[in-house]
Amino acid sequence: MVSELYLFLESHYRQLPGEDGQKLMLYIAFVQRFCHKFGIELSPDCELEGLLPKLFKGIPGYEIKDAAVTFNSAMPWSILNHNQELLGDVKRLNSELNRKNCATPLWLRRQAEILLNFDGASVCAVTPRSVRALIAVLAAQRKAREITDICCGTFSLGIQVWNEMGSNPEIACFGEEMNSYLCAFSRLFLFLCDIPRFSVS
């Protein structure tokens, strides 16, 4: 199934090319998942720029707040600010998704997987789904108390391993990532996918 955000990005590709569009759609996915998780209804004219840091302001922990600020600062806001028609379309998309209240952890993972493989985007290299599935099955054959992913990227592989291990809340997820954008992505992704114990540095 193709994601709503991918379809929007595909139809607005000339205005939101490659990596810029991918980043913005992932931002909307995170906003939607946060609102679903905490039962927040957004105003139709809600300002997207700066929204993620505002939402995470009340969440305990410096790392997650820092991730929201870092992720927000990486967004191509100037593209939206100089194109009022596109800004209106993006706001309508955000409002419609919020109205649908569809952003479960599974929804978020589906959006991320499809968007991270969007043609023309190059934020990071994503491990193919078949390879992730094989690694997860092999890793789950042994009992573990933690999953550690060095150069974790988006932590998609780590989450798949965690799921294959039965989504055990006692299993902690740890990661290391030098790229500040991907580090922020991983922290937000783990939190919004309801992984209870994690740390990415």
XYZ file of N, CA and C in Angstrom:
603
model
N 0.843 -1.198 0.000
C 0.000 0.000 0.000
C 0.885 1.258 0.000
N 0.619 2.160 -0.907
C 1.387 3.401 -0.986
C 0.902 4.359 0.094
N 1.836 5.058 0.727
C 1.466 5.944 1.824
C 0.877 7.254 1.324
N 0.047 7.866 2.172
C -0.555 9.161 1.847
C 0.518 10.215 1.590
N 1.564 10.194 2.392
C 2.604 11.211 2.283
C 3.430 11.020 1.013
N 3.664 9.784 0.641
C 4.384 9.510 -0.609
C 3.584 10.019 -1.803
N 2.286 9.766 -1.797
C 1.438 10.227 -2.900
C 1.455 11.752 -3.016
N 1.417 12.427 -1.866
C 1.477 13.891 -1.863
C 2.816 14.356 -2.424
N 3.875 13.728 -1.986
C 5.214 14.105 -2.432
C 5.379 13.869 -3.941
N 4.851 12.765 -4.398
C 4.922 12.434 -5.822
C 4.177 13.470 -6.664
N 3.008 13.899 -6.182
C 2.199 14.858 -6.943
C 2.740 16.285 -6.863
N 3.603 16.552 -5.890
C 4.185 17.905 -5.734
C 5.706 17.873 -5.936
N 6.179 16.910 -6.707
C 7.624 16.688 -6.800
C 8.389 17.911 -7.325
N 7.808 18.622 -8.260
C 8.529 19.787 -8.816
C 8.702 20.889 -7.778
N 7.740 20.997 -6.864
C 7.822 22.027 -5.825
C 8.614 21.549 -4.613
N 8.606 20.219 -4.386
C 9.317 19.637 -3.255
C 10.242 18.519 -3.756
N 11.326 18.882 -4.407
C 12.182 17.864 -5.018
C 13.009 17.079 -4.001
N 13.208 15.793 -4.302
C 14.146 14.944 -3.593
C 14.148 15.017 -2.093
N 15.319 15.304 -1.554
C 15.552 15.269 -0.118
C 14.697 16.275 0.654
N 14.484 17.452 0.086
C 13.676 18.466 0.772
C 12.256 17.973 1.010
N 11.661 17.412 -0.028
C 10.306 16.902 0.100
C 10.229 15.727 1.057
N 11.213 14.852 0.973
C 11.260 13.697 1.864
C 11.316 14.142 3.331
N 12.180 15.073 3.616
C 12.321 15.564 4.992
C 11.014 16.162 5.502
N 10.378 16.955 4.674
C 9.144 17.626 5.096
C 8.019 16.622 5.349
N 7.904 15.611 4.505
C 6.870 14.594 4.700
C 7.137 13.767 5.960
N 8.396 13.479 6.246
C 8.741 12.762 7.472
C 8.409 13.618 8.704
N 8.618 14.922 8.578
C 8.264 15.846 9.660
C 6.761 15.769 9.951
N 5.962 15.808 8.886
C 4.507 15.711 9.052
C 4.124 14.376 9.670
N 4.809 13.301 9.267
C 4.534 11.983 9.844
C 4.784 11.985 11.348
N 5.868 12.619 11.771
C 6.179 12.681 13.205
C 5.147 13.520 13.962
N 4.758 14.642 13.368
C 3.730 15.488 13.987
C 2.433 14.705 14.160
N 2.035 14.005 13.107
C 0.782 13.251 13.153
C 0.828 12.140 14.195
N 1.949 11.449 14.249
C 2.061 10.363 15.236
C 2.018 10.912 16.658
N 2.671 12.041 16.904
C 2.649 12.652 18.232
C 1.210 13.013 18.618
N 0.491 13.631 17.693
C -0.884 14.042 17.971
C -1.788 12.843 18.234
N -1.593 11.781 17.482
C -2.369 10.558 17.707
C -2.035 9.951 19.063
N -0.766 9.906 19.379
C -0.292 9.299 20.632
C -0.848 10.014 21.856
N -0.943 11.337 21.774
C -1.365 12.114 22.933
C -2.755 12.743 22.768
N -3.483 12.340 21.756
C -4.855 12.808 21.567
C -4.973 14.301 21.331
N -4.082 14.849 20.510
C -4.077 16.291 20.232
C -4.754 16.567 18.889
N -5.672 17.519 18.866
C -6.320 17.929 17.621
C -5.735 19.265 17.193
N -5.153 19.276 16.018
C -4.519 20.485 15.521
C -5.534 21.429 14.892
N -5.267 22.713 14.991
C -6.070 23.717 14.301
C -5.792 23.616 12.796
N -6.814 23.793 11.943
C -6.612 23.706 10.495
C -5.546 24.666 9.966
N -5.386 25.818 10.608
C -4.394 26.789 10.151
C -3.107 26.722 10.978
N -2.865 25.575 11.589
C -1.696 25.384 12.449
C -0.392 25.639 11.682
N 0.506 26.386 12.291
C 1.802 26.682 11.688
C 2.723 25.478 11.875
N 3.212 24.935 10.773
C 4.069 23.746 10.857
C 5.465 24.069 11.385
N 6.032 25.162 10.915
C 7.392 25.504 11.323
C 7.456 25.709 12.843
N 8.316 24.957 13.481
C 8.472 25.052 14.935
C 7.477 24.213 15.716
N 6.590 23.505 15.032
C 5.543 22.751 15.731
C 6.099 21.574 16.518
N 7.039 20.829 15.941
C 7.563 19.645 16.626
C 8.238 19.998 17.954
N 9.104 21.031 17.999
C 9.673 21.416 19.298
C 8.608 21.830 20.312
N 7.553 22.496 19.845
C 6.466 22.881 20.759
C 5.772 21.656 21.329
N 5.515 20.673 20.488
C 4.845 19.458 20.942
C 5.701 18.697 21.951
N 6.998 18.629 21.697
C 7.889 17.858 22.569
C 8.346 18.625 23.807
N 7.948 19.879 23.916
C 8.392 20.712 25.041
C 8.029 20.097 26.385
N 6.866 19.444 26.473
C 6.421 18.880 27.737
C 6.858 17.441 27.971
N 7.627 16.866 27.037
C 8.086 15.486 27.196
C 9.381 15.480 27.999
N 9.455 14.678 29.063
C 10.660 14.654 29.899
C 11.889 14.171 29.127
N 13.033 14.755 29.435
C 14.295 14.313 28.849
C 14.876 15.303 27.868
N 16.142 15.648 28.078
C 16.812 16.615 27.205
C 16.988 16.064 25.794
N 17.379 14.784 25.668
C 17.702 14.209 24.367
C 16.539 14.293 23.384
N 15.336 14.022 23.856
C 14.187 14.016 22.953
C 13.793 15.439 22.551
N 13.920 16.377 23.474
C 13.649 17.784 23.140
C 14.674 18.291 22.124
N 15.948 17.944 22.357
C 17.018 18.338 21.446
C 16.796 17.744 20.062
N 16.315 16.498 20.021
C 16.038 15.848 18.738
C 14.953 16.600 17.967
N 13.918 17.038 18.667
C 12.829 17.777 18.015
C 13.332 19.099 17.441
N 14.196 19.788 18.181
C 14.751 21.063 17.714
C 15.670 20.837 16.515
N 16.532 19.826 16.594
C 17.462 19.521 15.499
C 16.711 19.132 14.233
N 15.696 18.290 14.384
C 14.914 17.837 13.241
C 14.183 19.020 12.603
N 13.622 19.878 13.436
C 12.907 21.060 12.948
C 13.836 21.991 12.171
N 15.060 22.173 12.676
C 15.998 23.100 12.029
C 16.512 22.561 10.695
N 16.355 21.250 10.460
C 16.816 20.658 9.203
C 15.782 20.749 8.091
N 14.605 21.279 8.407
C 13.537 21.319 7.425
C 13.711 22.464 6.419
N 13.256 22.260 5.191
C 13.364 23.296 4.145
C 12.228 24.316 4.242
N 12.155 25.012 5.373
C 11.034 25.930 5.591
C 10.987 27.043 4.548
N 12.147 27.438 4.035
C 12.171 28.550 3.066
C 11.375 28.213 1.801
N 11.350 26.940 1.426
C 10.582 26.526 0.248
C 9.098 26.815 0.458
N 8.608 26.485 1.655
C 7.197 26.739 1.955
C 6.912 28.224 2.099
N 7.812 28.932 2.761
C 7.593 30.355 3.023
C 7.559 31.192 1.744
N 8.169 30.682 0.673
C 8.199 31.417 -0.593
C 7.199 30.883 -1.611
N 6.342 29.968 -1.174
C 5.349 29.399 -2.091
C 4.044 29.192 -1.323
N 3.201 30.221 -1.340
C 1.973 30.192 -0.541
C 0.994 29.096 -0.991
N 0.983 28.809 -2.284
C 0.096 27.745 -2.775
C 0.525 26.384 -2.217
N 1.822 26.129 -2.266
C 2.353 24.879 -1.719
C 2.127 24.817 -0.213
N 2.359 25.925 0.478
C 2.129 25.980 1.922
C 0.685 25.624 2.253
N -0.246 26.152 1.465
C -1.662 25.840 1.677
C -1.951 24.363 1.480
N -1.347 23.760 0.458
C -1.539 22.332 0.201
C -0.990 21.486 1.351
N 0.173 21.863 1.850
C 0.799 21.122 2.950
C -0.043 21.232 4.225
N -0.554 22.421 4.486
C -1.410 22.610 5.668
C -2.697 21.794 5.563
N -3.268 21.750 4.355
C -4.485 20.949 4.157
C -4.203 19.461 4.358
N -3.054 19.004 3.877
C -2.664 17.606 4.083
C -2.530 17.306 5.565
N -1.844 18.169 6.281
C -1.630 17.982 7.715
C -2.957 17.962 8.469
N -3.845 18.878 8.099
C -5.157 18.963 8.746
C -6.005 17.723 8.465
N -5.962 17.252 7.212
C -6.750 16.078 6.828
C -6.260 14.822 7.558
N -4.969 14.657 7.652
C -4.420 13.503 8.367
C -4.776 13.567 9.849
N -4.715 14.759 10.407
C -5.072 14.919 11.821
C -6.539 14.584 12.048
N -7.386 14.965 11.103
C -8.812 14.664 11.199
C -9.068 13.156 11.130
N -8.305 12.471 10.279
C -8.444 11.015 10.148
C -7.968 10.274 11.403
N -7.044 10.886 12.146
C -6.529 10.282 13.381
C -6.017 8.852 13.107
N -5.182 8.738 12.078
C -4.756 7.424 11.593
C -3.333 7.039 11.997
N -2.626 7.933 12.673
C -1.184 7.777 12.845
C -0.781 6.842 13.990
N -1.020 5.563 13.794
C -0.562 4.535 14.736
C 0.939 4.312 14.538
N 1.599 3.574 15.448
C 3.016 3.257 15.214
C 3.241 2.532 13.890
N 2.321 1.622 13.532
C 2.442 0.897 12.269
C 2.330 1.853 11.083
N 1.400 2.821 11.169
C 1.249 3.840 10.127
C 2.548 4.620 9.964
N 3.138 5.035 11.084
C 4.377 5.811 11.037
C 5.492 5.007 10.383
N 5.619 3.756 10.764
C 6.673 2.915 10.184
C 6.466 2.739 8.683
N 5.218 2.609 8.247
C 4.933 2.463 6.825
C 5.302 3.740 6.071
N 4.918 4.899 6.626
C 5.264 6.176 5.988
C 6.777 6.304 5.850
N 7.484 6.022 6.950
C 8.938 6.187 6.959
C 9.606 5.254 5.962
N 9.189 4.001 5.947
C 9.823 3.038 5.039
C 9.665 3.460 3.585
N 8.479 3.902 3.207
C 8.238 4.291 1.817
C 8.936 5.615 1.488
N 8.855 6.567 2.403
C 9.471 7.873 2.152
C 10.993 7.795 2.098
N 11.588 6.938 2.923
C 13.047 6.826 2.934
C 13.583 6.179 1.664
N 12.704 5.582 0.885
C 13.101 5.005 -0.402
C 12.594 5.839 -1.578
N 12.186 7.071 -1.280
C 11.641 7.933 -2.328
C 12.713 8.267 -3.367
N 12.359 8.171 -4.655
C 13.310 8.456 -5.734
C 13.836 9.881 -5.633
N 15.135 9.999 -5.762
C 15.740 11.322 -5.780
C 16.149 11.836 -4.418
N 15.765 11.132 -3.358
C 16.142 11.562 -2.008
C 17.401 10.819 -1.580
N 18.232 11.499 -0.785
C 19.502 10.874 -0.415
C 19.908 11.201 1.021
N 18.933 11.247 1.915
C 19.259 11.535 3.314
C 20.147 10.438 3.879
N 19.838 9.184 3.538
C 20.636 8.065 4.039
C 20.386 6.835 3.187
N 21.294 5.864 3.328
C 21.092 4.570 2.688
C 20.246 3.716 3.622
N 19.195 3.102 3.086
C 18.294 2.298 3.901
C 18.521 0.820 3.592
N 18.679 0.020 4.649
C 18.827 -1.422 4.460
C 17.556 -1.968 3.805
N 17.694 -2.717 2.709
C 16.501 -3.266 2.044
C 15.639 -4.094 2.992
N 14.324 -4.079 2.747
C 13.369 -4.760 3.624
C 13.711 -6.243 3.785
N 14.065 -6.928 2.683
C 14.357 -8.362 2.751
C 15.578 -8.648 3.618
N 16.578 -7.763 3.531
C 17.789 -7.934 4.346
C 17.469 -7.674 5.815
N 16.680 -6.625 6.080
C 16.280 -6.337 7.467
C 15.525 -7.519 8.061
N 14.611 -8.087 7.283
C 13.805 -9.206 7.773
C 14.697 -10.401 8.122
N 15.673 -10.700 7.262
C 16.579 -11.825 7.506
C 17.421 -11.588 8.758
N 17.980 -10.393 8.884
C 18.794 -10.065 10.062
C 17.951 -10.164 11.325
N 16.729 -9.657 11.269
C 15.841 -9.687 12.442
C 15.535 -11.116 12.874
N 15.243 -11.969 11.908
C 14.939 -13.377 12.223
C 16.158 -14.058 12.848
N 17.331 -13.810 12.294
C 18.556 -14.415 12.832
C 18.861 -13.887 14.236
N 18.712 -12.579 14.417
C 19.013 -11.979 15.728
C 18.051 -12.453 16.806
N 16.800 -12.684 16.434
C 15.775 -13.063 17.416
C 15.923 -14.495 17.918
N 16.827 -15.257 17.312
C 17.027 -16.635 17.753
C 17.753 -16.720 19.093
N 18.362 -15.608 19.483
C 19.059 -15.576 20.774
C 18.370 -14.587 21.700
N 18.295 -14.931 22.957
C 17.706 -14.023 23.940
C 18.635 -12.843 24.164
N 18.037 -11.693 24.397
C 18.847 -10.488 24.608
C 18.133 -9.522 25.525
N 18.900 -8.693 26.197
C 18.327 -7.647 27.041
C 18.443 -6.282 26.391
N 19.253 -6.223 25.323
C 19.390 -4.957 24.610
C 19.762 -5.185 23.154
N 19.426 -4.207 22.336
C 19.779 -4.193 20.914
C 20.638 -2.955 20.704
N 21.836 -3.161 20.168
C 22.737 -2.035 19.915
C 23.008 -1.951 18.417
N 22.783 -0.772 17.858
C 22.957 -0.546 16.426
C 23.972 0.577 16.230
N 25.184 0.188 15.800
C 26.238 1.176 15.540
C 26.008 1.769 14.150
N 26.230 3.079 13.999
C 25.868 3.781 12.745
C 24.417 3.450 12.416
N 23.538 3.754 13.356
C 22.151 3.266 13.313
C 21.288 3.906 12.246
N 21.705 5.043 11.679
C 20.882 5.683 10.650
C 19.512 6.046 11.193
N 18.472 5.472 10.622
C 17.101 5.758 11.056
C 16.604 4.769 12.113
N 17.404 3.813 12.478
C 17.093 2.758 13.456
C 15.970 1.831 12.975
N 15.683 1.828 11.679
C 14.642 0.946 11.142
C 14.992 -0.524 11.348
N 16.267 -0.857 11.152
C 16.699 -2.243 11.358
C 16.541 -2.642 12.820
N 16.970 -1.764 13.728
C 16.861 -2.056 15.162
C 15.420 -2.272 15.598
N 14.510 -1.470 15.076
C 13.094 -1.625 15.423
C 12.551 -2.948 14.893
N 13.000 -3.352 13.690
C 12.532 -4.625 13.141
C 13.040 -5.797 13.988
N 14.276 -5.701 14.465
C 14.824 -6.735 15.347
C 14.022 -6.771 16.650
N 13.731 -5.594 17.203
C 12.956 -5.496 18.456
C 11.579 -6.136 18.285
N 10.932 -5.870 17.171
C 9.623 -6.470 16.896
C 9.728 -7.987 16.770
N 10.764 -8.455 16.073
C 10.947 -9.898 15.889
C 11.219 -10.595 17.227
N 11.748 -9.852 18.167
C 12.009 -10.397 19.503
C 10.777 -10.308 20.400
N 9.642 -9.997 19.800
C 8.391 -10.004 20.550
C 7.985 -8.662 21.122
N 8.633 -7.583 20.677
C 8.329 -6.229 21.180
C 8.352 -6.193 22.705
N 9.325 -6.868 23.268
C 9.468 -6.974 24.719
C 9.892 -5.629 25.310
N 9.076 -5.024 26.179
C 9.429 -3.710 26.741
C 10.686 -3.735 27.614
N 11.114 -4.927 28.014
C 12.329 -5.047 28.824
C 13.599 -4.980 27.978
N 13.453 -5.132 26.672
C 14.620 -5.058 25.779
C 14.865 -3.608 25.395
N 16.024 -3.084 25.762
C 16.374 -1.688 25.480
C 17.040 -1.570 24.109
N 16.842 -0.443 23.459
C 17.452 -0.170 22.161
C 18.476 0.953 22.300
N 19.694 0.679 21.855
C 20.765 1.672 21.906
C 21.344 1.866 20.517
N 21.701 3.098 20.199
C 22.276 3.371 18.889
C 23.298 4.485 18.940
N 24.152 4.500 17.924
C 25.126 5.575 17.754
C 25.039 6.064 16.321
N 25.046 7.379 16.160
C 24.947 7.958 14.820
C 25.628 9.317 14.806
N 26.596 9.490 13.907
C 27.349 10.743 13.841
C 26.573 11.854 13.149
N 25.716 11.499 12.201
C 24.935 12.498 11.472
C 23.851 13.058 12.398
N 23.859 14.351 12.644
C 22.946 14.943 13.624
C 21.477 14.803 13.214
N 21.203 14.905 11.909
C 19.828 14.754 11.421
C 19.334 13.329 11.683
N 20.146 12.338 11.348
C 19.746 10.943 11.524
C 19.678 10.562 13.003
N 20.547 11.146 13.812
C 20.485 10.913 15.258
C 19.149 11.431 15.800
N 18.774 12.636 15.389
C 17.492 13.208 15.812
C 16.336 12.357 15.301
N 16.422 11.934 14.034
C 15.388 11.083 13.457
C 15.210 9.819 14.303
N 16.313 9.154 14.610
C 16.253 7.893 15.365
C 15.603 8.073 16.729
N 15.974 9.119 17.430
C 15.384 9.362 18.756
C 13.875 9.569 18.663
N 13.467 10.408 17.719
C 12.037 10.680 17.554
C 11.294 9.431 17.092
N 11.893 8.704 16.161
C 11.276 7.503 15.607
C 11.054 6.444 16.691
N 12.060 6.215 17.512
C 11.944 5.233 18.597
C 10.862 5.640 19.593
N 10.854 6.901 19.958
C 9.850 7.399 20.900
C 8.441 7.251 20.320
N 8.274 7.636 19.075
C 6.947 7.645 18.464
C 6.486 6.251 18.028
N 7.423 5.316 17.925
C 7.056 3.919 17.656
C 6.799 3.161 18.958
N 6.769 3.889 20.067
C 6.441 3.328 21.384
C 7.461 2.312 21.895
N 8.750 2.538 21.564
C 9.809 1.726 22.162
C 10.077 2.328 23.546
N 9.828 1.604 24.632
C 9.866 2.217 25.963
C 11.265 2.552 26.495
N 12.296 1.769 26.089
C 13.639 2.002 26.632
C 14.613 2.156 25.454
N 15.160 3.362 25.304
C 16.092 3.589 24.191
C 17.001 4.765 24.503
N 18.124 4.786 23.790
C 19.047 5.920 23.839
C 19.887 5.905 22.575
N 19.924 7.054 21.893
C 20.750 7.196 20.689
C 21.631 8.412 20.876
N 22.935 8.213 20.660
C 23.868 9.338 20.850
C 24.763 9.500 19.634
